[in-house]
């Protein structure tokens, strides 16, 4: 405990020094406690003491001694000194050969003392307007301060008489934003209206509507209280109690007010959230009183646990806990101003500690205090609030840049050449920079940077008060959680419930007990066929039971609406557009193919078969349109049957083309012969379509689809029931089998001549079809509601566009843009190149075999011939009957003669 005694001793010495300085003054003004010469003088008013001794009652005006030194105020004064020294060393002022000086006064947290300090500043300024200007000291061009709003309001009226700019670093009363009354007042922080708005939003987000308020009497506390209560009532937040503590911490009424406040908190256990605008000393006394009352009543310490929402006045003062811990108090959520880089001030404190004798120069204030500061730097660091220090630095920087802007065009070294109102005018108009960021005062003289939301936590016995869990943006009026790790701490507060009664939502009515608070009532659900359409209604209203209904706890009477996949639905419109475009494209391709029916590309695409495929696609697109609109019996029966038969016709034609490719390029003569016998295009198409038609007829006869109305609690859903899902599955499965066969057949012929290779396109289109319908099944099974028809409609469109794109768009491209490839000569050339490539490959293979045999005969006959005919509409449109090559090899082994003859006949 030796260090505690040392700190107390140092504070006692500090008090004696300040007291001696106060006794050395003349009349009723107090000399500055810290000064430094300069061309431009800045005044500073800081609460280096917490109060004055008011026990000496005397009628003649006199100086009241300051009591209870405040390390926080001392740290703010040192921050101003450091900021002035930094600006003097900066090129901004060094290039102009001007320096800033300062005169710092101690307000002692007292309005009268602050007014005396202000009178000293105004006397220096007024002196230069008289005849004895040569005997005057340097006039004060601007004043930084004060800390408390009630003091700032008082001295602002005095400084306004001389239009001396005043920049506060922590006075947040809303009234100070009124420029009609305080035209010379400015501040580097937002006003309290924004803070109370942020607090109300925080409470509202957690559903806390039963809160208490503790505040300090005075302009700041009263203004914050009024704004909070007004905004809270708009959000439905009730104030259970309001406790206003005396402004003076040495007042005789403080103890009784603190005791009464603690008793009120203890008697309201439902009030789990308390908003405080009090001074740090008041909060320290309150916590101690809560502890004493809990011990006296033999209650557990958990009984005093609350969520404390701290304003900027004490949100960074960990000393309020005293000998208590956060476990005893609960949770503290603080609102602090934005802070910046404080490395300069930290280095300044280090220099004070390292070089206490030579660093002061002509600063008598620091010379007196070096002994104390050097030994108490650790204490100063603990009482340094980063946001307030940064606000002081902003104020000094703004004044310095305003002075520099004026002094570029005049000589400012002569006292009296620069007037305070000129500095004020420049501050209003000019933007200033600090730490690489630009700032400007708004029309109310404020700098609105928003707030940091902090949450106190205990770490290894130390209280951390600067953990930022969120940021509050004034323009958006919302919280931004920038750090997920720290913001998770706020989730711990979800289990706190601070409500007298839950608000009765629409569908409930409130029943208030006689004599209770208006926010305390019981919520009762409206019975069936009754409703309430507003919050906190006294009674429920009756529905018209003939046309309306409402469940228990309903907020309105709702008719049962009839819903279906309407033509007006945005998704339906999109699908219908795709269907219409598909029909148009199919018709255009059909016209193009008819016009170029005698060209090799059209014949290679299937000739008449291509027209059949296009027709089936048009019908399939039309069937997709039947899935939209209010269902009827015809629509329900026609849409599935129309799609099933049309798409089966399409796939069966593609199957014919697949078999044709497999037949034309089959190397195995025996298998080729079998395929040639089975290859009957008309028969294949008719049989495939007939089987599907039979399935659909049985489906329609035995258990056909029908329009169905499904009654839901609030709606009537009208859709098509498929009748038999087994028949529906058989229809889709049959098409899938045909598509799979096409895929297998086409896959084997994928290495044919590229320009006229149908196999690759068939493979891809069938693969696309199979994938889309495989995805359709689980989606269709798990989907219900209005958009169920859209699921199958999407699958149909994907299948149709897949075939249209793969089978026809490439051909259209050749017809329209590659006409040189759509000729017989080009066609023969490509086939000949492919034939020669195959022949060469087989020849190399046979020559390798012949080297190992006793005798061999090897002949390669290449006799391409091309016969183009469109007469046969059943067989392929382009028939190229030619002997690509015949490769015969005779092997003689003794008496055994073996003839291997590989013969290839192509039909494309």
mmCIF file of N, CA and C in Angstrom, residues 75-76 78-83 85-86 340-355 359 373-374 376-386 389-390 393:
data_model
loop_
_atom_site.group_PDB
_atom_site.id
_atom_site.type_symbol
_atom_site.label_atom_id
_atom_site.label_comp_id
_atom_site.label_asym_id
_atom_site.label_seq_id
_atom_site.Cartn_x
_atom_site.Cartn_y
_atom_site.Cartn_z
ATOM 1 N N UNK A 75 -4.795 15.625 -16.920
ATOM 2 C CA UNK A 75 -4.381 14.967 -18.164
ATOM 3 C C UNK A 75 -4.876 15.741 -19.381
ATOM 4 N N UNK A 76 -6.077 16.300 -19.313
ATOM 5 C CA UNK A 76 -6.598 17.083 -20.434
ATOM 6 C C UNK A 76 -5.774 18.353 -20.641
ATOM 7 N N UNK A 78 -2.604 18.782 -19.873
ATOM 8 C CA UNK A 78 -1.329 18.374 -20.471
ATOM 9 C C UNK A 78 -1.505 18.025 -21.944
ATOM 10 N N UNK A 79 -2.659 17.481 -22.291
ATOM 11 C CA UNK A 79 -2.929 17.178 -23.708
ATOM 12 C C UNK A 79 -2.946 18.455 -24.529
ATOM 13 N N UNK A 80 -3.507 19.534 -23.978
ATOM 14 C CA UNK A 80 -3.508 20.807 -24.692
ATOM 15 C C UNK A 80 -2.089 21.345 -24.835
ATOM 16 N N UNK A 81 -1.301 21.263 -23.753
ATOM 17 C CA UNK A 81 0.078 21.745 -23.820
ATOM 18 C C UNK A 81 0.859 20.990 -24.884
ATOM 19 N N UNK A 82 0.701 19.674 -24.900
ATOM 20 C CA UNK A 82 1.411 18.875 -25.904
ATOM 21 C C UNK A 82 0.958 19.235 -27.310
ATOM 22 N N UNK A 83 -0.356 19.412 -27.511
ATOM 23 C CA UNK A 83 -0.869 19.740 -28.841
ATOM 24 C C UNK A 83 -0.328 21.084 -29.323
ATOM 25 N N UNK A 85 2.558 22.471 -28.440
ATOM 26 C CA UNK A 85 3.970 22.294 -28.765
ATOM 27 C C UNK A 85 4.144 21.562 -30.093
ATOM 28 N N UNK A 86 3.271 20.581 -30.356
ATOM 29 C CA UNK A 86 3.347 19.857 -31.631
ATOM 30 C C UNK A 86 3.061 20.792 -32.794
ATOM 31 N N UNK A 340 -8.578 8.960 -31.791
ATOM 32 C CA UNK A 340 -7.617 8.834 -32.883
ATOM 33 C C UNK A 340 -6.265 8.385 -32.361
ATOM 34 N N UNK A 341 -5.232 8.704 -33.106
ATOM 35 C CA UNK A 341 -3.873 8.316 -32.745
ATOM 36 C C UNK A 341 -3.341 9.205 -31.622
ATOM 37 N N UNK A 342 -3.022 8.591 -30.490
ATOM 38 C CA UNK A 342 -2.551 9.333 -29.319
ATOM 39 C C UNK A 342 -1.082 9.059 -29.031
ATOM 40 N N UNK A 343 -0.350 8.636 -30.022
ATOM 41 C CA UNK A 343 1.070 8.334 -29.808
ATOM 42 C C UNK A 343 1.850 9.579 -29.395
ATOM 43 N N UNK A 344 1.464 10.742 -29.928
ATOM 44 C CA UNK A 344 2.169 11.974 -29.585
ATOM 45 C C UNK A 344 2.040 12.283 -28.100
ATOM 46 N N UNK A 345 0.835 12.141 -27.553
ATOM 47 C CA UNK A 345 0.631 12.437 -26.135
ATOM 48 C C UNK A 345 1.325 11.406 -25.254
ATOM 49 N N UNK A 346 1.339 10.173 -25.689
ATOM 50 C CA UNK A 346 2.024 9.136 -24.926
ATOM 51 C C UNK A 346 3.528 9.415 -24.858
ATOM 52 N N UNK A 347 4.084 9.850 -25.976
ATOM 53 C CA UNK A 347 5.503 10.212 -25.978
ATOM 54 C C UNK A 347 5.751 11.426 -25.091
ATOM 55 N N UNK A 348 4.792 12.327 -25.067
ATOM 56 C CA UNK A 348 4.925 13.516 -24.229
ATOM 57 C C UNK A 348 4.998 13.131 -22.754
ATOM 58 N N UNK A 349 4.138 12.223 -22.320
ATOM 59 C CA UNK A 349 4.182 11.772 -20.936
ATOM 60 C C UNK A 349 5.496 11.069 -20.628
ATOM 61 N N UNK A 350 6.003 10.314 -21.594
ATOM 62 C CA UNK A 350 7.286 9.639 -21.381
ATOM 63 C C UNK A 350 8.415 10.652 -21.230
ATOM 64 N N UNK A 351 8.367 11.734 -21.990
ATOM 65 C CA UNK A 351 9.404 12.764 -21.874
ATOM 66 C C UNK A 351 9.312 13.487 -20.524
ATOM 67 N N UNK A 352 8.080 13.682 -20.056
ATOM 68 C CA UNK A 352 7.919 14.288 -18.740
ATOM 69 C C UNK A 352 8.563 13.433 -17.656
ATOM 70 N N UNK A 353 8.408 12.152 -17.787
ATOM 71 C CA UNK A 353 8.953 11.244 -16.789
ATOM 72 C C UNK A 353 10.473 11.152 -16.880
ATOM 73 N N UNK A 354 10.993 11.231 -18.114
ATOM 74 C CA UNK A 354 12.433 11.037 -18.305
ATOM 75 C C UNK A 354 13.239 12.310 -18.062
ATOM 76 N N UNK A 355 12.688 13.477 -18.433
ATOM 77 C CA UNK A 355 13.472 14.714 -18.373
ATOM 78 C C UNK A 355 12.646 15.789 -17.678
ATOM 79 N N UNK A 359 12.877 19.972 -19.519
ATOM 80 C CA UNK A 359 11.859 19.981 -20.570
ATOM 81 C C UNK A 359 10.907 21.168 -20.474
ATOM 82 N N UNK A 373 4.465 15.107 -11.375
ATOM 83 C CA UNK A 373 4.151 14.423 -12.627
ATOM 84 C C UNK A 373 5.090 13.262 -12.884
ATOM 85 N N UNK A 374 6.388 13.483 -12.621
ATOM 86 C CA UNK A 374 7.360 12.443 -12.919
ATOM 87 C C UNK A 374 7.108 11.198 -12.088
ATOM 88 N N UNK A 376 4.082 10.464 -10.912
ATOM 89 C CA UNK A 376 2.680 10.063 -11.070
ATOM 90 C C UNK A 376 2.285 9.900 -12.524
ATOM 91 N N UNK A 377 3.249 9.688 -13.409
ATOM 92 C CA UNK A 377 2.913 9.503 -14.821
ATOM 93 C C UNK A 377 2.024 8.280 -15.011
ATOM 94 N N UNK A 378 2.288 7.241 -14.230
ATOM 95 C CA UNK A 378 1.452 6.042 -14.337
ATOM 96 C C UNK A 378 0.013 6.366 -13.982
ATOM 97 N N UNK A 379 -0.171 7.175 -12.933
ATOM 98 C CA UNK A 379 -1.528 7.574 -12.548
ATOM 99 C C UNK A 379 -2.180 8.416 -13.635
ATOM 100 N N UNK A 380 -1.403 9.308 -14.235
ATOM 101 C CA UNK A 380 -1.949 10.120 -15.323
ATOM 102 C C UNK A 380 -2.358 9.256 -16.510
ATOM 103 N N UNK A 381 -1.539 8.264 -16.816
ATOM 104 C CA UNK A 381 -1.889 7.369 -17.938
ATOM 105 C C UNK A 381 -3.190 6.635 -17.651
ATOM 106 N N UNK A 382 -3.377 6.229 -16.406
ATOM 107 C CA UNK A 382 -4.607 5.526 -16.058
ATOM 108 C C UNK A 382 -5.831 6.432 -16.169
ATOM 109 N N UNK A 383 -5.644 7.723 -15.963
ATOM 110 C CA UNK A 383 -6.774 8.656 -15.997
ATOM 111 C C UNK A 383 -6.854 9.432 -17.316
ATOM 112 N N UNK A 384 -6.097 8.973 -18.298
ATOM 113 C CA UNK A 384 -6.171 9.610 -19.615
ATOM 114 C C UNK A 384 -7.229 8.912 -20.462
ATOM 115 N N UNK A 385 -8.213 9.646 -20.886
ATOM 116 C CA UNK A 385 -9.269 9.113 -21.744
ATOM 117 C C UNK A 385 -8.928 9.455 -23.195
ATOM 118 N N UNK A 386 -8.783 8.417 -23.992
ATOM 119 C CA UNK A 386 -8.293 8.622 -25.363
ATOM 120 C C UNK A 386 -9.207 9.528 -26.173
ATOM 121 N N UNK A 389 -8.851 13.226 -24.973
ATOM 122 C CA UNK A 389 -7.547 13.738 -25.380
ATOM 123 C C UNK A 389 -7.534 14.060 -26.870
ATOM 124 N N UNK A 390 -8.137 13.176 -27.663
ATOM 125 C CA UNK A 390 -8.183 13.425 -29.111
ATOM 126 C C UNK A 390 -9.045 14.636 -29.438
ATOM 127 N N UNK A 393 -6.942 17.681 -28.858
ATOM 128 C CA UNK A 393 -5.997 17.845 -29.955
ATOM 129 C C UNK A 393 -6.691 18.392 -31.202
#
